[in-house]
Amino acid sequence: MISQRKKLLSISLFLLALIFLFTILHMERINVWLGYLMYILRPVLIGLAIAYLCNPIFRMFERKLFFSVHPDKLRRVLSLIATYLILLLVFVALIMLIVPQLIGSIVDFFNSYESYLKNALVSVNELINYINVNFSTQIAPLVYEDINRTITDFLMSLDLQNALQNLLTYANISTAFAVLGNVFFLLIDIVFGIFISVYLLYSKERRYAQIMRLRAAFFSDTVNMHITRICTIADRSFGGFFRGKILDSTIVGVLVYIIISIMQVPYAILIAVIVGITDIVPIIGPFIGVIPSAVIILLTDPIKVIPFLLCILIVQQIDGNIIAPKILGENTGVSSLCVMIAITVMGAVWGLIGMVIGVPLFATALDLGSGYMNLRLKKKGLPTETESYYGAQTKEKIPVQRKRKNTHRTAMHETSKPRYAAVHATTEKERLQIYMLAKKHQIISEPSDEALKSFHDEYKSQLQIKTH
């Protein structure tokens, strides 16, 4: 039996290695196939994402604000209306407040480009003059005509006139219409996704019961228990990360806007939006947003670049040590090194989307791997804490002693009783919930009076046998 398990494990590891090697060698083709599949399922995926993100708000309305409304269908409809009204109001508020100021800031910046460049050169030349006087250097000052000519030559090298003429050709007009068509179909998919999300939220218990019925038909209780555990960890990692990160990035953008508005930094809305959006990407996101923001400030008001960088540093420290831990909590549970590895690897595979989903994906994999590793260590009678495996130079004595075989089995049997009892209780609770949902949606029929009477007599007889 043991040899068969070892053979099965070896074959499984070999197959996993082959699948991993095949995936690495054919990553481009796999990405093309996945992209085409996601394009086909785009409305469904959008609907699932909207329903998943809106579910906490919907649940708050249904369970706390409209809990006294009857019948249940009316309560659910009111909760749906309130949820999507809030989303609509947030979207309209963002459009009305941010977009006009954003467009105005961009247009004003390019219209005042020459004056900003002259002012920036004056400040830079003053700095160069100070360095030459105090450090006996011979750095040549910057001349506006030379800088402007360099920028003009660069723009002319791009051949914008020919590029504009090429845009008017038949092929590029067809390409433009194709792009407009893709945008139109994306908007249609978003509309369909919203309707799908409404349907999913309205009938989420029935959808859940159907999924559990399907799982019960094709998988055993043990497999279903593992599936439930994986789904729970993935929900905690992905859902908690995305919902928390959106809120965290919004708070960062608002803080940056308030501080730079007090500092009278120009284009505060534009800079705050850039910093808030790029903050969604962990660790490297703030640096991505600071670079274009600092360039804008350098051209408009160079003296305020250093205060702006100090402001970003302070906000990031507050966010990293106070705000993010309170909002995200243990939703990621990965170290900074793992975050960097996740961003690097997933960014190389799936680009910006990979950089965003890499952290919760690695968090899910690490949580599952840690659970399996702890189970293996407990079976061997070894401690599960990382502190127990430090070297002798770090820790004088590591109290890790392997128990004898019989003692180990007895201890494992005794310590596993509460765990298996809890798992058994959880399984029974899930079965009871499934039965109640199935009964509610009339998937199963009511038992007859004769069946209930025979069940009661048999249960009473078994109870009497146990008491005797």
Coordinates of C-alpha atoms in Angstrom, one line a residue:
M1 CA 0.0 0.0 0.0
I2 CA 2.8 2.4 0.9
S3 CA 4.7 1.6 -2.3
Q4 CA 1.6 2.3 -4.4
R5 CA 1.1 5.6 -2.7
K6 CA 4.8 6.5 -3.4
K7 CA 4.4 5.5 -7.0
L8 CA 1.2 7.5 -7.3
L9 CA 2.9 10.5 -5.7
S10 CA 5.9 10.2 -8.0
I11 CA 3.6 10.0 -11.1
S12 CA 1.6 13.0 -9.9
L13 CA 4.8 15.1 -9.4
F14 CA 6.1 14.1 -12.8
L15 CA 2.8 15.0 -14.5
L16 CA 2.8 18.4 -12.7
A17 CA 6.4 19.0 -13.8
L18 CA 5.4 18.2 -17.4
I19 CA 2.4 20.5 -17.2
F20 CA 4.5 23.3 -15.8
L21 CA 7.2 22.9 -18.5
F22 CA 4.6 22.8 -21.2
T23 CA 3.0 26.0 -19.9
I24 CA 6.3 27.8 -19.8
L25 CA 7.2 26.7 -23.4
H26 CA 3.8 27.6 -24.8
M27 CA 2.9 30.7 -22.7
E28 CA 2.2 32.9 -25.6
R29 CA -0.3 30.4 -27.2
I30 CA -1.9 29.8 -23.8
N31 CA -2.3 33.5 -23.3
V32 CA -3.9 33.9 -26.7
W33 CA -6.3 31.1 -26.0
L34 CA -7.1 32.5 -22.5
G35 CA -7.7 36.0 -24.1
Y36 CA -10.1 34.6 -26.6
L37 CA -11.9 32.6 -24.0
M38 CA -12.2 35.7 -21.7
Y39 CA -13.4 37.7 -24.7
I40 CA -16.3 35.2 -25.3
L41 CA -17.2 35.1 -21.6
R42 CA -16.6 38.8 -21.0
P43 CA -20.2 39.8 -20.1
V44 CA -20.4 36.9 -17.6
L45 CA -17.1 37.7 -16.0
I46 CA -18.1 41.4 -15.7
G47 CA -21.3 40.3 -14.1
L48 CA -19.6 38.0 -11.7
A49 CA -17.1 40.7 -10.7
I50 CA -19.8 43.3 -10.2
A51 CA -21.9 40.9 -8.1
Y52 CA -19.0 39.8 -6.1
L53 CA -17.9 43.4 -5.2
C54 CA -21.4 44.6 -4.6
N55 CA -22.4 41.6 -2.4
P56 CA -21.2 43.2 0.9
I57 CA -23.2 46.4 0.3
F58 CA -26.2 44.4 -0.8
R59 CA -25.9 42.2 2.3
M60 CA -25.7 45.2 4.5
F61 CA -28.9 46.7 3.1
E62 CA -30.7 43.3 3.3
R63 CA -29.7 42.3 6.8
K64 CA -29.4 45.6 8.6
L65 CA -31.4 48.3 7.0
F66 CA -34.4 46.5 5.4
F67 CA -34.4 43.4 7.7
S68 CA -37.9 44.3 8.9
V69 CA -39.4 44.6 5.5
H70 CA -41.8 41.8 4.4
P71 CA -42.2 39.8 2.2
D72 CA -38.7 38.6 1.5
K73 CA -38.9 39.4 -2.2
L74 CA -39.7 43.0 -1.5
R75 CA -36.8 43.3 0.9
R76 CA -34.5 41.9 -1.7
V77 CA -35.7 44.2 -4.5
L78 CA -35.3 47.3 -2.2
S79 CA -31.8 46.1 -1.3
L80 CA -30.9 45.7 -5.0
I81 CA -32.3 49.2 -5.8
A82 CA -30.4 50.8 -3.0
T83 CA -27.1 49.0 -3.9
Y84 CA -27.1 50.0 -7.5
L85 CA -28.3 53.5 -6.7
I86 CA -25.2 54.0 -4.5
L87 CA -23.0 52.7 -7.3
L88 CA -24.6 55.0 -9.8
L89 CA -24.3 58.0 -7.5
V90 CA -20.6 57.3 -6.9
F91 CA -20.0 56.9 -10.6
V92 CA -21.8 60.1 -11.5
A93 CA -20.0 62.0 -8.7
L94 CA -16.6 60.9 -10.0
I95 CA -17.6 61.9 -13.5
M96 CA -18.9 65.3 -12.5
L97 CA -16.3 66.2 -10.0
I98 CA -13.0 64.7 -11.3
V99 CA -13.3 64.4 -15.1
P100 CA -14.0 68.1 -16.0
Q101 CA -11.2 69.2 -13.7
L102 CA -8.9 66.5 -15.0
I103 CA -9.5 67.5 -18.7
G104 CA -9.2 71.2 -17.8
S105 CA -5.9 70.6 -16.0
I106 CA -4.4 68.7 -18.9
V107 CA -5.5 71.3 -21.5
D108 CA -4.2 74.2 -19.3
F109 CA -0.9 72.4 -18.8
F110 CA -0.2 72.1 -22.5
N111 CA -1.4 75.6 -23.2
S112 CA 0.9 77.1 -20.6
Y113 CA 3.8 74.8 -21.6
E114 CA 6.2 77.5 -22.7
S115 CA 5.8 79.7 -19.6
Y116 CA 6.2 76.6 -17.4
L117 CA 9.4 75.7 -19.2
K118 CA 10.9 79.2 -18.9
N119 CA 10.2 79.3 -15.2
A120 CA 11.6 75.9 -14.6
L121 CA 14.8 76.9 -16.5
V122 CA 15.2 80.0 -14.4
S123 CA 15.0 78.0 -11.2
V124 CA 17.5 75.4 -12.6
N125 CA 19.9 78.1 -13.7
E126 CA 19.8 79.7 -10.2
L127 CA 20.7 76.3 -8.8
I128 CA 23.5 75.9 -11.3
N129 CA 24.9 79.4 -10.4
Y130 CA 24.8 78.6 -6.7
I131 CA 26.8 75.4 -7.3
N132 CA 29.3 77.2 -9.5
V133 CA 29.9 79.9 -6.9
N134 CA 30.1 77.7 -3.8
F135 CA 31.9 74.7 -5.3
S136 CA 34.1 76.3 -7.9
T137 CA 32.6 74.4 -10.8
Q138 CA 32.0 75.4 -14.4
I139 CA 28.6 74.0 -15.2
A140 CA 27.1 75.8 -18.2
P141 CA 23.6 77.3 -17.6
L142 CA 20.7 76.0 -19.7
V143 CA 19.4 78.2 -22.5
Y144 CA 15.7 78.3 -23.3
E145 CA 16.2 78.4 -27.1
D146 CA 18.4 75.3 -27.0
I147 CA 16.0 73.3 -24.8
N148 CA 13.0 74.4 -26.9
R149 CA 14.9 73.5 -30.2
T150 CA 15.8 70.1 -28.7
I151 CA 12.1 69.4 -27.9
T152 CA 11.0 70.7 -31.3
D153 CA 13.5 68.5 -33.1
F154 CA 12.4 65.5 -31.0
L155 CA 8.7 66.2 -32.0
M156 CA 9.7 66.6 -35.6
S157 CA 11.6 63.3 -35.5
L158 CA 8.3 61.7 -34.6
D159 CA 7.0 63.0 -38.0
L160 CA 3.6 64.0 -36.6
Q161 CA 2.4 65.5 -39.9
N162 CA 2.9 62.2 -41.8
A163 CA 1.4 60.3 -38.9
L164 CA -1.7 62.6 -39.1
Q165 CA -1.9 62.0 -42.9
N166 CA -1.6 58.3 -42.4
L167 CA -4.5 58.4 -40.0
L168 CA -6.6 59.7 -42.8
T169 CA -5.9 56.8 -45.1
Y170 CA -8.4 54.1 -45.7
A171 CA -6.6 51.4 -43.7
N172 CA -6.3 53.6 -40.7
I173 CA -9.9 54.8 -40.9
S174 CA -10.9 51.2 -40.9
T175 CA -8.7 50.6 -37.9
A176 CA -10.3 53.6 -36.2
F177 CA -13.8 52.2 -36.9
A178 CA -12.6 48.8 -35.6
V179 CA -11.4 50.5 -32.3
L180 CA -14.7 52.3 -32.0
G181 CA -16.6 49.0 -32.6
N182 CA -14.6 47.3 -29.9
V183 CA -15.4 50.2 -27.5
F184 CA -19.1 49.9 -28.4
F185 CA -19.1 46.2 -27.8
L186 CA -17.3 46.6 -24.5
L187 CA -20.0 49.1 -23.4
I188 CA -22.7 46.5 -24.4
D189 CA -20.9 43.8 -22.5
I190 CA -20.8 46.1 -19.4
V191 CA -24.5 46.7 -19.7
F192 CA -25.2 42.9 -20.0
G193 CA -22.8 42.3 -17.1
I194 CA -24.8 44.7 -14.9
F195 CA -28.0 42.8 -15.7
I196 CA -26.2 39.5 -15.0
S197 CA -25.0 40.8 -11.7
V198 CA -28.5 41.9 -10.7
Y199 CA -29.8 38.4 -11.6
L200 CA -27.0 36.7 -9.6
L201 CA -27.6 38.8 -6.5
Y202 CA -31.4 38.4 -6.6
S203 CA -31.1 34.6 -6.8
K204 CA -27.8 33.9 -5.1
E205 CA -29.2 31.3 -2.7
R206 CA -30.6 29.3 -5.5
R207 CA -27.4 29.5 -7.5
Y208 CA -25.5 28.4 -4.4
A209 CA -27.8 25.5 -3.9
Q210 CA -27.4 24.4 -7.5
I211 CA -23.6 24.5 -7.2
M212 CA -23.7 22.5 -3.9
R213 CA -26.1 20.0 -5.5
L214 CA -23.7 19.6 -8.4
R215 CA -20.8 19.1 -6.1
A216 CA -22.6 16.6 -4.0
A217 CA -23.5 14.6 -7.1
F218 CA -19.9 14.4 -8.5
F219 CA -17.6 14.6 -5.5
S220 CA -17.3 12.9 -2.2
D221 CA -17.6 14.7 1.2
T222 CA -13.9 14.8 1.6
V223 CA -13.3 16.4 -1.8
N224 CA -16.1 18.8 -1.1
M225 CA -14.6 19.8 2.2
H226 CA -11.2 20.6 0.4
I227 CA -13.1 22.5 -2.3
T228 CA -14.8 24.6 0.4
R229 CA -11.6 25.3 2.1
I230 CA -9.9 26.4 -1.1
C231 CA -12.8 28.6 -2.1
T232 CA -12.8 30.2 1.4
I233 CA -9.1 31.0 1.3
A234 CA -9.4 32.4 -2.3
D235 CA -12.4 34.5 -1.2
R236 CA -10.5 35.9 1.7
S237 CA -7.4 36.6 -0.4
F238 CA -9.0 38.0 -3.6
G239 CA -12.2 39.6 -2.2
G240 CA -10.5 41.1 0.8
F241 CA -7.5 42.3 -1.2
F242 CA -9.5 44.0 -4.0
R243 CA -12.2 45.6 -1.8
G244 CA -9.6 46.7 0.7
K245 CA -7.1 47.9 -1.9
I246 CA -9.8 50.0 -3.7
L247 CA -10.7 51.7 -0.4
D248 CA -7.1 52.1 0.6
S249 CA -6.1 53.7 -2.8
T250 CA -9.1 56.1 -2.5
I251 CA -8.0 57.2 0.9
V252 CA -4.4 57.7 -0.3
G253 CA -5.7 59.8 -3.3
V254 CA -7.8 62.0 -1.0
L255 CA -5.0 62.5 1.5
V256 CA -2.6 63.5 -1.3
Y257 CA -5.2 65.9 -2.7
I258 CA -5.8 67.5 0.7
I259 CA -2.1 67.9 1.5
I260 CA -1.0 69.3 -1.9
S261 CA -4.0 71.6 -2.0
I262 CA -2.8 73.1 1.3
M263 CA 0.7 73.4 -0.2
Q264 CA -0.9 75.1 -3.2
V265 CA 0.6 72.6 -5.7
P266 CA -0.9 73.2 -9.1
Y267 CA -3.1 70.5 -10.7
A268 CA -3.9 68.9 -7.4
I269 CA -6.8 66.8 -8.8
L270 CA -4.7 65.5 -11.7
I271 CA -1.8 64.5 -9.4
A272 CA -4.1 62.9 -6.8
V273 CA -5.9 60.8 -9.4
I274 CA -2.5 59.6 -10.8
V275 CA -1.2 58.7 -7.4
G276 CA -4.5 57.0 -6.3
I277 CA -4.9 54.9 -9.4
T278 CA -1.2 53.7 -9.5
D279 CA -1.4 52.9 -5.7
I280 CA -3.6 49.9 -6.6
V281 CA -0.4 48.1 -7.7
P282 CA 1.4 47.0 -4.5
I283 CA 4.8 48.4 -3.6
I284 CA 5.9 49.7 -7.0
G285 CA 2.6 51.5 -7.7
P286 CA 3.3 54.6 -5.7
F287 CA 6.7 55.0 -7.4
I288 CA 5.0 54.7 -10.8
G289 CA 2.6 57.5 -9.9
V290 CA 5.2 59.8 -8.4
I291 CA 7.4 60.1 -11.5
P292 CA 4.8 61.8 -13.9
S293 CA 3.4 63.8 -11.0
A294 CA 6.9 65.1 -10.1
V295 CA 7.6 66.0 -13.8
I296 CA 4.3 68.0 -13.9
I297 CA 5.3 69.9 -10.7
L298 CA 8.8 70.4 -11.9
L299 CA 7.5 72.2 -15.0
T300 CA 4.9 74.3 -13.2
D301 CA 6.5 75.1 -9.8
P302 CA 9.9 73.5 -9.4
I303 CA 10.4 74.7 -5.8
K304 CA 7.5 72.5 -4.6
V305 CA 8.9 69.2 -6.0
I306 CA 10.9 68.3 -2.8
P307 CA 7.9 69.1 -0.5
F308 CA 5.7 67.0 -2.8
L309 CA 8.1 64.1 -2.6
L310 CA 8.2 64.5 1.2
C311 CA 4.4 64.5 1.2
I312 CA 4.2 61.3 -0.8
L313 CA 6.8 59.7 1.5
I314 CA 4.8 60.6 4.6
V315 CA 1.5 59.5 3.1
Q316 CA 3.0 56.2 2.1
Q317 CA 4.4 55.6 5.6
I318 CA 1.0 56.4 7.1
D319 CA -0.7 54.1 4.6
G320 CA 1.8 51.3 5.0
N321 CA 1.8 51.3 8.8
I322 CA -1.6 52.5 9.8
I323 CA -4.3 52.6 7.0
A324 CA -3.4 49.5 4.9
P325 CA -3.0 47.1 7.9
K326 CA -6.4 48.3 9.3
I327 CA -8.2 47.9 6.0
L328 CA -6.5 44.9 4.5
G329 CA -5.7 43.1 7.8
E330 CA -4.6 39.5 7.1
N331 CA -6.1 39.4 3.6
T332 CA -2.7 39.0 2.0
G333 CA -0.5 37.6 4.7
V334 CA 2.6 37.6 2.5
S335 CA 5.9 39.3 3.1
S336 CA 7.3 42.1 1.0
L337 CA 9.7 39.7 -0.7
C338 CA 6.8 37.5 -1.9
V339 CA 4.9 40.6 -3.0
M340 CA 7.9 41.6 -5.2
I341 CA 8.2 38.1 -6.6
A342 CA 4.5 38.0 -7.3
I343 CA 4.5 41.3 -9.1
T344 CA 7.6 40.4 -11.1
V345 CA 6.5 37.0 -12.2
M346 CA 2.8 37.7 -12.8
G347 CA 3.7 41.1 -14.5
A348 CA 5.9 39.2 -17.0
V349 CA 3.2 36.7 -17.7
W350 CA 0.0 38.9 -17.8
G351 CA 1.2 42.4 -17.7
L352 CA -0.6 45.0 -15.6
I353 CA -3.4 42.6 -14.8
G354 CA -0.9 40.1 -13.6
M355 CA 0.7 42.7 -11.3
V356 CA -2.7 43.4 -9.7
I357 CA -3.9 39.8 -9.2
G358 CA -0.4 38.4 -8.5
V359 CA -0.5 39.2 -4.7
P360 CA -3.8 37.6 -3.8
L361 CA -3.0 34.7 -6.1
F362 CA 0.3 34.1 -4.3
A363 CA -1.4 34.6 -1.0
T364 CA -3.9 31.9 -1.8
A365 CA -1.2 29.5 -3.0
L366 CA 1.0 30.2 0.1
D367 CA -1.9 29.7 2.5
L368 CA -2.8 26.3 0.9
G369 CA 0.8 25.3 0.9
S370 CA 1.3 26.3 4.5
G371 CA -1.7 24.3 5.6
Y372 CA -0.5 21.2 3.8
M373 CA 3.0 21.7 5.2
N374 CA 1.7 22.1 8.8
L375 CA -0.3 18.9 8.4
R376 CA 2.8 17.0 7.2
L377 CA 4.8 18.4 10.1
K378 CA 2.2 17.4 12.7
K379 CA 2.1 13.9 11.3
K380 CA 5.9 13.7 11.9
G381 CA 5.6 15.1 15.4
L382 CA 7.5 18.3 14.5
P383 CA 6.6 21.9 15.5
T384 CA 4.9 24.1 12.9
E385 CA 6.3 27.4 14.0
T386 CA 9.1 28.9 11.8
E387 CA 10.9 30.1 15.0
S388 CA 11.7 26.5 15.9
Y389 CA 13.9 26.1 12.8
Y390 CA 16.4 28.9 13.3
G391 CA 20.0 28.0 13.3
A392 CA 22.2 27.5 16.4
Q393 CA 23.7 31.0 16.0
T394 CA 20.3 32.7 16.1
K395 CA 18.8 30.5 18.7
E396 CA 20.8 28.8 21.4
K397 CA 18.6 25.8 21.7
I398 CA 15.7 24.6 19.6
P399 CA 13.3 22.4 21.6
V400 CA 12.6 20.1 18.7
Q401 CA 12.6 16.4 19.7
R402 CA 11.0 13.7 17.8
K403 CA 8.7 11.5 19.9
R404 CA 8.6 7.8 19.9
K405 CA 6.4 6.1 17.4
N406 CA 3.7 4.9 19.8
T407 CA 3.6 8.1 21.8
H408 CA 3.4 10.1 18.5
R409 CA 0.5 8.1 17.3
T410 CA -1.4 8.5 20.6
A411 CA -0.7 12.2 20.7
M412 CA -1.7 12.7 17.1
H413 CA -4.9 10.7 17.7
E414 CA -5.8 12.7 20.8
T415 CA -5.0 16.1 19.3
S416 CA -6.9 15.3 16.1
K417 CA -10.1 14.5 17.9
P418 CA -11.2 18.1 18.3
R419 CA -10.1 19.0 14.8
Y420 CA -12.1 16.1 13.2
A421 CA -15.0 16.9 15.5
A422 CA -15.0 20.5 14.4
V423 CA -14.8 19.4 10.7
H424 CA -17.7 16.9 11.3
A425 CA -19.8 19.7 13.0
T426 CA -19.0 22.1 10.1
T427 CA -20.0 19.4 7.5
E428 CA -23.3 18.7 9.4
K429 CA -24.0 22.4 9.5
E430 CA -23.4 22.8 5.8
R431 CA -25.7 19.8 5.1
L432 CA -28.4 21.3 7.2
Q433 CA -28.1 24.6 5.3
I434 CA -28.2 22.8 2.0
Y435 CA -31.3 20.9 3.1
M436 CA -33.0 24.1 4.2
L437 CA -32.2 25.9 0.9
A438 CA -33.3 22.9 -1.1
K439 CA -36.5 22.7 0.9
K440 CA -37.1 26.5 0.4
H441 CA -36.7 26.3 -3.4
Q442 CA -38.8 23.1 -3.6
I443 CA -35.9 20.9 -4.9
I444 CA -36.9 18.2 -2.4
S445 CA -40.5 17.3 -1.4
E446 CA -41.9 17.2 2.2
P447 CA -41.8 13.8 3.9
S448 CA -45.1 12.0 4.6
D449 CA -46.6 11.5 8.0
E450 CA -45.9 7.8 7.9
A451 CA -42.2 8.4 7.2
L452 CA -42.0 10.8 10.0
K453 CA -43.7 8.4 12.4
S454 CA -41.4 5.5 11.5
F455 CA -38.3 7.8 11.8
H456 CA -39.5 8.9 15.3
D457 CA -40.1 5.3 16.4
E458 CA -36.7 4.1 15.2
Y459 CA -34.9 7.0 16.7
K460 CA -36.6 6.4 20.1
S461 CA -35.7 2.7 20.1
Q462 CA -32.0 3.5 19.3
L463 CA -32.0 6.0 22.1
Q464 CA -33.3 3.5 24.6
I465 CA -30.7 0.9 23.5
K466 CA -27.9 3.5 24.1
T467 CA -29.3 4.4 27.6
H468 CA -29.3 0.7 28.6

